[in-house]
Amino acid sequence: GTSGVVNVMGKDYTRDHLTNITPTIISKLSRKLYNQPGHPLSTLRALIESHFADYAHLSSVSPIVSPAQNFDGLSFPADHPGRSPTDSYYINKHTMLRTHTSAHEVEVFARGTARYLLTADVYRRDEIDASHYPVFHQMEGARVVSADSTGMAELTADNARLRAELARSPIVIDDIPHFDARTNPHQPEHDPAHAVALAENLKLSLNGLLLKLFGGRANLGGDAEGGEPLRVRWVETTFPWTAPSFEAEVLFRGEWLEILGCGVVRQKTLENANVPDKLAWAFGLGLERIAMILYSIPDIRLFWSDDPRFAAQFAQGEISAFRPYSRYPACYKDVSFWRPDVAGGTRAMHENDFCDLVRDVAGDLVEDVTLTDEFEHPTTKRQSVCYRINYRSMDRSLSNDETNALHAKVVSELKNQFGAEIR
Ligand code: PHE
């Protein structure tokens, strides 16, 4: 309901029309998988920290932030889709779960930290399948220099060193210009020479990281194997708080995979942190996505598994291919209903609302949810949807009775929580 309070990490918050955090999500808030020795996310984090050895290594920052931290301080426009309660978890209108580690940029810049990596759990409402989970982990890295000749000298020296190092390494880089006046401009506040030095330092630092993560791994197969150099490709993109902005991709088994987003931090962001006389770059990457590639982990739910057959396969500091222990039978069940209004009648039910309901009932016993049919009644204009839920445990065989009970609970919760009319 929209009245009363919701308790999150030991504190009561007043519910309002934006409240959409669920019991399933609340139960994940203190897990800290990236601290669990031997866990793939912990090994990957340590590997990335070792590449940025002279950076401050931050973690254990609370996931509860304000929309100002997550969006406003980073110049997200008022109508950015990420702000929608269909896409983000709100505790109430003043409080939400961070959707990315960039939510902490302004506060860390404000503390005067010149170089840092920040590892954290992030939360996004999403569909249910093998690569989407409403909680995942990101690492953010940033470097700050002073906006004067000292800062420039620091970057120029570092760039020469990094360039020489990469020239001796098995890596082929498909680069793009550091900025493009039309499609990926530098900031008007920046001297073009500063913009180049920053963007180059950013890309060189990350090329080195990608080489460390993906270069010459025998278990990778495809192009990165057997003495073939690693291939990295840079592409333009946009983020509200960086300019120019880039994505880095690596070639893996014949496919270009997007690995990280980054850019030169907007002066507006540094002004928000009260450090207008600094320059900075920042990047962010998703740990699960990279771990699924490096360890050949087929389903994102496995990161949360308590099954000793998962944990026992991995040792801290070692990247090895996951050996699947078995695959239990899938059980598909359909539910059709007239799409109800939600959030006090303010909007139509979204697929993510349905997925959160399914997760609350079935937890990690749900593998996949797909929309299989949708139509609008020609006269009443009511919309009908049909979702197919794939119930499957990663650890054991589910009995028919158990799956039937789960599905019956999904159907009854649809009626109870949303007043949905089942067809
Ligand atoms: N926060 C961005 C994301 O989640 C990544 C990013 C970090 C981009 C820092 C630019 C600078 O996709």
Coordinates of C-alpha atoms and ligand atoms in Angstrom, one line a residue:
G1 CA 0.0 0.0 0.0
T2 CA 1.0 3.7 -0.1
S3 CA 0.5 4.3 3.6
G4 CA 2.7 3.5 6.6
V5 CA 6.4 2.9 6.7
V6 CA 8.9 0.6 5.1
N7 CA 12.0 -0.5 7.1
V8 CA 15.2 -0.5 5.1
M9 CA 18.6 -1.4 6.7
G10 CA 17.2 -0.7 10.1
K11 CA 15.6 2.6 9.4
D12 CA 11.9 3.4 8.9
Y13 CA 10.9 5.5 5.9
T14 CA 7.5 7.0 5.2
R15 CA 5.9 5.4 2.1
D16 CA 4.6 7.6 -0.7
H17 CA 3.4 7.2 -4.3
L18 CA 6.9 6.4 -5.5
T19 CA 7.6 3.6 -3.0
N20 CA 8.3 0.5 -5.0
I21 CA 11.1 -1.3 -3.2
T22 CA 10.2 -5.0 -2.5
P23 CA 11.0 -7.5 0.3
T24 CA 13.2 -9.4 -2.2
I25 CA 15.3 -6.3 -2.9
I26 CA 15.5 -5.3 0.8
S27 CA 16.9 -8.8 1.6
K28 CA 19.8 -8.3 -0.8
L29 CA 21.0 -5.0 0.6
S30 CA 23.7 -6.3 2.9
R31 CA 25.1 -9.2 1.0
K32 CA 28.4 -7.6 -0.2
L33 CA 29.3 -10.4 -2.6
Y34 CA 32.4 -8.5 -3.7
N35 CA 33.9 -9.1 -0.2
Q36 CA 33.3 -12.9 -0.2
P37 CA 36.7 -14.6 -0.5
G38 CA 37.0 -16.7 -3.6
H39 CA 33.8 -15.4 -5.1
P40 CA 34.3 -14.5 -8.8
L41 CA 33.2 -10.9 -8.2
S42 CA 35.7 -10.6 -5.3
T43 CA 38.6 -11.9 -7.5
L44 CA 37.6 -9.6 -10.4
R45 CA 37.4 -6.6 -8.0
A46 CA 40.9 -7.4 -6.7
L47 CA 42.3 -7.8 -10.2
I48 CA 41.0 -4.4 -11.2
E49 CA 42.2 -2.9 -7.9
S50 CA 45.7 -4.3 -8.6
H51 CA 45.7 -2.4 -12.0
F52 CA 44.9 0.8 -10.2
A53 CA 47.2 0.1 -7.2
D54 CA 47.8 3.7 -6.2
Y55 CA 44.1 4.6 -6.2
A56 CA 42.0 4.8 -3.0
H57 CA 40.0 1.6 -3.0
L58 CA 36.5 2.4 -1.6
S59 CA 33.5 0.1 -0.9
S60 CA 30.9 -0.4 1.8
V61 CA 29.1 2.8 0.9
S62 CA 25.4 2.6 1.6
P63 CA 23.2 1.9 -1.4
I64 CA 20.6 4.3 -0.1
V65 CA 21.0 7.7 -1.9
S66 CA 18.9 10.7 -2.9
P67 CA 17.7 11.4 -6.4
A68 CA 20.0 14.4 -6.2
Q69 CA 23.0 12.1 -5.7
N70 CA 22.0 9.6 -8.4
F71 CA 20.7 12.1 -11.0
D72 CA 20.6 15.8 -10.3
G73 CA 24.3 16.3 -9.3
L74 CA 25.2 14.5 -12.5
S75 CA 23.0 16.8 -14.7
F76 CA 20.5 14.1 -15.7
P77 CA 17.6 16.0 -17.4
A78 CA 14.3 16.1 -15.6
D79 CA 12.7 13.7 -18.1
H80 CA 15.5 11.1 -18.2
P81 CA 13.9 7.6 -18.3
G82 CA 16.2 6.3 -15.6
R83 CA 14.3 8.5 -13.1
S84 CA 11.1 6.6 -13.7
P85 CA 9.8 4.4 -10.9
T86 CA 9.3 1.7 -13.6
D87 CA 13.2 1.6 -14.0
S88 CA 14.5 2.5 -10.5
Y89 CA 13.8 1.4 -6.9
Y90 CA 12.4 4.2 -4.7
I91 CA 12.0 4.0 -1.0
N92 CA 10.1 7.3 -1.2
K93 CA 10.4 10.5 -3.3
H94 CA 13.4 11.6 -1.3
T95 CA 15.3 8.3 -1.1
M96 CA 16.2 5.6 -3.6
L97 CA 18.6 2.8 -4.3
R98 CA 21.6 3.9 -6.4
T99 CA 21.3 2.8 -10.0
H100 CA 25.0 3.3 -10.6
T101 CA 28.2 3.9 -8.7
S102 CA 28.4 7.4 -10.4
A103 CA 25.9 8.4 -7.7
H104 CA 29.0 8.9 -5.4
E105 CA 31.1 11.0 -7.8
V106 CA 30.2 14.4 -6.4
E107 CA 30.8 13.4 -2.7
V108 CA 34.1 11.7 -3.4
F109 CA 35.3 14.6 -5.5
A110 CA 34.2 17.0 -2.7
R111 CA 36.4 15.1 -0.2
G112 CA 39.4 15.9 -2.4
T113 CA 40.2 12.3 -3.3
A114 CA 42.5 12.5 -6.4
R115 CA 42.3 8.9 -7.6
Y116 CA 39.8 6.3 -6.5
L117 CA 38.0 3.1 -7.3
L118 CA 34.6 2.5 -5.8
T119 CA 33.0 -1.0 -5.7
A120 CA 29.3 -1.3 -4.9
D121 CA 26.0 -3.0 -5.4
V122 CA 23.6 -1.2 -7.7
Y123 CA 19.9 -1.7 -8.3
R124 CA 17.8 -1.5 -11.5
R125 CA 14.3 -2.7 -12.2
D126 CA 14.5 -4.9 -15.2
E127 CA 13.2 -8.0 -17.1
I128 CA 14.0 -11.5 -15.8
D129 CA 16.4 -13.6 -17.9
A130 CA 19.9 -15.2 -17.6
S131 CA 21.7 -11.9 -17.8
H132 CA 19.5 -9.5 -15.9
Y133 CA 19.2 -9.4 -12.1
P134 CA 17.8 -6.4 -10.2
V135 CA 21.0 -6.2 -8.1
F136 CA 24.4 -6.2 -9.7
H137 CA 27.8 -4.7 -9.0
Q138 CA 29.8 -1.9 -10.6
M139 CA 33.2 -0.4 -10.1
E140 CA 33.7 3.2 -10.8
G141 CA 37.2 4.7 -11.2
A142 CA 38.1 8.4 -11.4
R143 CA 41.2 10.5 -11.6
V144 CA 41.3 14.2 -10.7
V145 CA 44.1 16.6 -11.6
S146 CA 44.5 20.4 -11.1
A147 CA 43.4 22.5 -14.1
D148 CA 46.8 24.1 -14.5
S149 CA 50.2 23.4 -15.9
T150 CA 51.0 21.0 -12.9
G151 CA 48.0 18.9 -13.8
M152 CA 48.9 18.9 -17.5
A153 CA 52.5 17.9 -16.8
E154 CA 51.3 15.0 -14.6
L155 CA 49.0 13.7 -17.4
T156 CA 51.6 14.3 -20.2
A157 CA 54.3 12.3 -18.4
D158 CA 51.9 9.5 -17.5
N159 CA 50.6 9.4 -21.1
A160 CA 54.1 8.9 -22.5
R161 CA 54.8 6.1 -20.0
L162 CA 51.5 4.3 -20.7
R163 CA 51.8 4.7 -24.5
A164 CA 55.3 3.1 -24.4
E165 CA 54.0 0.3 -22.2
L166 CA 51.1 -0.5 -24.6
A167 CA 53.4 -0.3 -27.6
R168 CA 55.2 -3.4 -26.2
S169 CA 52.0 -5.3 -25.4
P170 CA 49.9 -7.8 -27.4
I171 CA 47.0 -5.4 -28.0
V172 CA 45.5 -3.8 -31.2
I173 CA 43.5 -0.7 -30.5
D174 CA 40.9 0.6 -32.8
D175 CA 40.7 4.2 -31.6
I176 CA 38.6 7.2 -32.5
P177 CA 39.5 10.9 -32.2
H178 CA 39.5 12.1 -28.6
F179 CA 36.7 14.5 -29.5
D180 CA 34.6 15.3 -32.5
A181 CA 33.2 18.9 -32.7
R182 CA 29.9 17.6 -34.1
T183 CA 29.2 14.2 -32.5
N184 CA 31.3 14.1 -29.3
P185 CA 32.6 17.5 -28.5
H186 CA 34.9 18.5 -25.7
Q187 CA 33.6 21.0 -23.1
P188 CA 33.6 24.6 -24.1
E189 CA 35.4 25.3 -20.8
H190 CA 38.3 23.1 -21.8
D191 CA 41.4 24.1 -23.6
P192 CA 41.6 21.5 -26.5
A193 CA 45.0 20.5 -25.3
H194 CA 43.6 19.7 -21.9
A195 CA 40.7 17.8 -23.4
V196 CA 43.1 15.7 -25.4
A197 CA 45.4 15.0 -22.5
L198 CA 42.5 13.9 -20.3
A199 CA 40.8 11.7 -22.9
E200 CA 44.1 10.1 -23.8
N201 CA 45.0 9.4 -20.2
L202 CA 41.5 7.9 -19.7
K203 CA 41.8 5.6 -22.8
L204 CA 45.4 4.6 -22.1
S205 CA 44.6 3.7 -18.5
L206 CA 41.6 1.6 -19.6
N207 CA 43.4 -0.1 -22.5
G208 CA 45.9 -1.3 -19.9
L209 CA 43.0 -2.6 -17.7
L210 CA 41.4 -4.4 -20.6
L211 CA 44.7 -6.0 -21.4
K212 CA 45.1 -7.2 -17.9
L213 CA 41.5 -8.6 -17.8
F214 CA 41.2 -10.1 -21.3
G215 CA 44.7 -10.3 -22.7
G216 CA 46.1 -13.8 -23.5
R217 CA 43.7 -15.8 -21.4
A218 CA 43.9 -19.4 -22.5
N219 CA 40.3 -20.1 -21.3
L220 CA 38.8 -17.3 -23.4
G221 CA 38.9 -19.1 -26.8
G222 CA 38.5 -17.2 -30.0
D223 CA 40.5 -14.2 -30.8
A224 CA 42.2 -13.6 -27.4
E225 CA 43.7 -17.0 -27.4
G226 CA 46.9 -18.6 -28.7
G227 CA 49.2 -15.5 -29.0
E228 CA 46.6 -13.5 -30.9
P229 CA 46.6 -9.9 -29.7
L230 CA 43.6 -8.6 -27.8
R231 CA 41.5 -6.3 -29.9
V232 CA 39.9 -3.2 -28.3
R233 CA 37.5 -0.8 -30.0
W234 CA 36.5 2.6 -28.8
V235 CA 33.2 4.1 -29.7
E236 CA 31.4 7.4 -29.0
T237 CA 28.5 7.6 -26.6
T238 CA 26.9 10.1 -24.3
F239 CA 26.4 10.4 -20.5
P240 CA 24.8 13.5 -18.9
W241 CA 27.9 14.2 -16.8
T242 CA 30.8 13.6 -19.2
A243 CA 32.0 15.1 -22.4
P244 CA 33.5 13.7 -24.5
S245 CA 32.1 10.2 -23.7
F246 CA 33.2 6.7 -24.8
E247 CA 32.5 3.0 -24.6
A248 CA 35.2 0.4 -24.8
E249 CA 34.5 -2.9 -26.5
V250 CA 36.6 -6.1 -26.8
L251 CA 36.5 -8.8 -29.4
F252 CA 35.6 -12.1 -27.8
R253 CA 34.6 -15.3 -29.8
G254 CA 34.0 -13.2 -32.9
E255 CA 31.8 -10.7 -31.2
W256 CA 32.4 -7.1 -30.0
L257 CA 31.3 -6.9 -26.4
E258 CA 30.7 -3.6 -24.7
I259 CA 32.7 -3.6 -21.4
L260 CA 32.6 -0.1 -19.9
G261 CA 31.5 3.5 -20.2
C262 CA 33.6 6.5 -19.5
G263 CA 34.3 10.1 -20.2
V264 CA 35.9 13.4 -19.3
V265 CA 33.9 14.7 -16.3
R266 CA 31.8 17.9 -17.0
Q267 CA 33.0 21.0 -15.1
K268 CA 29.4 21.3 -13.9
T269 CA 29.9 18.1 -11.9
L270 CA 33.2 19.3 -10.4
E271 CA 31.5 22.6 -9.5
N272 CA 28.8 20.6 -7.8
A273 CA 31.6 19.1 -5.7
N274 CA 33.1 22.5 -5.0
V275 CA 36.3 21.7 -6.9
P276 CA 35.9 23.9 -10.0
D277 CA 39.6 24.3 -10.4
K278 CA 40.1 20.5 -11.0
L279 CA 39.8 18.4 -14.2
A280 CA 38.7 14.7 -14.0
W281 CA 37.9 11.6 -16.0
A282 CA 35.7 8.7 -14.8
F283 CA 34.7 5.3 -15.9
G284 CA 32.2 2.6 -14.8
L285 CA 32.0 -1.1 -15.4
G286 CA 29.6 -3.9 -14.5
L287 CA 31.4 -6.8 -12.7
E288 CA 28.8 -9.5 -13.4
R289 CA 29.0 -9.0 -17.2
I290 CA 32.8 -9.3 -17.2
A291 CA 32.8 -12.2 -14.8
M292 CA 30.2 -14.1 -16.9
I293 CA 32.6 -13.7 -19.8
L294 CA 35.9 -14.5 -18.0
Y295 CA 34.5 -17.5 -16.0
S296 CA 31.9 -18.7 -18.6
I297 CA 29.1 -18.4 -16.1
P298 CA 25.9 -19.0 -17.9
D299 CA 23.3 -17.5 -15.5
I300 CA 23.5 -14.3 -13.4
R301 CA 21.6 -16.0 -10.5
L302 CA 24.7 -18.2 -9.9
F303 CA 26.5 -15.3 -8.3
W304 CA 23.9 -15.4 -5.5
S305 CA 23.9 -19.2 -5.1
D306 CA 24.7 -20.8 -1.8
D307 CA 25.3 -24.2 -3.5
P308 CA 28.7 -25.4 -2.5
R309 CA 29.1 -26.9 -6.0
F310 CA 29.4 -23.2 -7.2
A311 CA 31.6 -21.8 -4.4
A312 CA 33.9 -24.8 -4.3
Q313 CA 35.0 -24.2 -7.9
F314 CA 36.7 -20.9 -7.3
A315 CA 39.8 -19.8 -5.4
Q316 CA 40.5 -16.1 -4.6
G317 CA 42.8 -14.6 -7.2
E318 CA 42.3 -17.3 -9.8
I319 CA 40.1 -17.0 -12.9
S320 CA 39.0 -20.5 -14.1
A321 CA 36.1 -21.7 -16.4
F322 CA 33.0 -22.6 -14.5
R323 CA 32.0 -26.3 -14.9
P324 CA 28.2 -26.5 -15.0
Y325 CA 27.1 -29.2 -12.5
S326 CA 23.8 -30.0 -14.2
R327 CA 20.7 -28.4 -15.6
Y328 CA 17.4 -29.3 -14.0
P329 CA 14.1 -29.4 -16.0
A330 CA 12.4 -26.1 -16.9
C331 CA 8.7 -25.7 -16.2
Y332 CA 6.8 -23.1 -18.2
K333 CA 3.5 -21.6 -17.0
D334 CA 1.4 -18.9 -18.6
V335 CA -0.7 -16.2 -17.1
S336 CA -3.0 -13.9 -19.0
F337 CA -4.7 -10.8 -17.5
W338 CA -6.1 -7.4 -18.3
R339 CA -3.3 -4.9 -17.6
P340 CA -4.3 -3.0 -14.4
D341 CA -3.4 0.5 -13.3
V342 CA -0.9 0.7 -10.5
A343 CA 0.7 3.4 -8.1
G344 CA -2.7 4.8 -7.1
G345 CA -4.0 4.7 -10.6
T346 CA -1.2 7.0 -11.9
R347 CA 0.1 4.6 -14.5
A348 CA -0.5 1.2 -16.2
M349 CA 1.3 -1.8 -14.9
H350 CA 4.8 -2.2 -16.4
E351 CA 6.5 -5.4 -17.2
N352 CA 9.0 -4.6 -14.4
D353 CA 6.2 -4.4 -11.9
F354 CA 5.2 -7.9 -12.9
C355 CA 8.8 -9.1 -12.7
D356 CA 9.2 -7.8 -9.2
L357 CA 6.0 -9.5 -8.1
V358 CA 7.3 -12.8 -9.6
R359 CA 10.7 -12.4 -7.8
D360 CA 8.9 -11.8 -4.5
V361 CA 7.0 -15.0 -4.9
A362 CA 9.6 -17.3 -6.6
G363 CA 12.9 -15.7 -5.8
D364 CA 15.8 -17.4 -7.7
L365 CA 13.5 -20.2 -8.8
V366 CA 12.4 -18.1 -11.7
E367 CA 14.8 -18.1 -14.7
D368 CA 12.9 -16.2 -17.4
V369 CA 9.8 -14.1 -17.9
T370 CA 8.6 -13.3 -21.5
L371 CA 5.7 -11.5 -22.9
T372 CA 4.1 -13.9 -25.3
D373 CA 1.0 -12.0 -26.3
E374 CA -0.5 -8.6 -26.1
F375 CA -3.6 -7.0 -27.6
E376 CA -6.0 -4.1 -27.1
H377 CA -9.7 -4.7 -26.9
P378 CA -11.1 -2.7 -29.9
T379 CA -14.0 -1.1 -28.1
T380 CA -13.1 -1.0 -24.4
K381 CA -9.4 -0.2 -25.2
R382 CA -8.4 -2.5 -22.3
Q383 CA -5.0 -4.2 -22.8
S384 CA -4.5 -7.9 -22.4
V385 CA -1.1 -9.4 -21.7
C386 CA 0.1 -12.9 -21.5
Y387 CA 3.4 -13.7 -19.7
R388 CA 5.2 -17.0 -19.8
I389 CA 7.2 -17.8 -16.7
N390 CA 10.0 -20.3 -16.8
Y391 CA 10.5 -21.8 -13.3
R392 CA 13.8 -23.7 -12.9
S393 CA 16.1 -24.2 -9.9
M394 CA 19.8 -24.1 -10.5
D395 CA 20.4 -26.5 -7.6
R396 CA 17.7 -29.2 -7.8
S397 CA 14.6 -30.6 -9.5
L398 CA 11.4 -28.7 -8.7
S399 CA 8.3 -30.9 -8.1
N400 CA 5.1 -30.3 -10.1
D401 CA 3.3 -29.5 -6.8
E402 CA 5.9 -26.9 -5.9
T403 CA 5.8 -25.1 -9.3
N404 CA 2.0 -25.2 -9.3
A405 CA 2.0 -23.6 -5.8
L406 CA 4.4 -20.9 -6.9
H407 CA 2.4 -20.1 -10.0
A408 CA -0.9 -20.1 -8.1
K409 CA 0.7 -17.6 -5.7
V410 CA 1.8 -15.4 -8.6
V411 CA -1.8 -15.4 -9.9
S412 CA -3.3 -14.6 -6.4
E413 CA -0.8 -11.8 -5.8
L414 CA -1.6 -10.3 -9.2
K415 CA -5.2 -10.1 -7.9
N416 CA -4.3 -9.0 -4.4
Q417 CA -1.6 -6.4 -5.1
F418 CA -2.8 -5.0 -8.4
G419 CA -6.4 -6.0 -8.6
A420 CA -5.7 -7.6 -11.9
E421 CA -8.5 -9.5 -13.7
I422 CA -7.2 -12.9 -14.8
R423 CA -8.4 -14.1 -18.3
Ligands
PHE1 N1 27.5 5.1 -14.6 C1 27.7 4.7 -16.0 C2 26.8 3.5 -16.2 O1 26.3 2.9 -15.3 C3 29.1 4.4 -16.4 C4 30.0 5.7 -16.3 C5 30.7 5.9 -15.2 C6 30.0 6.5 -17.4 C7 31.5 7.1 -15.2 C8 30.8 7.7 -17.4 C9 31.6 7.9 -16.2 O2 26.5 3.1 -17.3

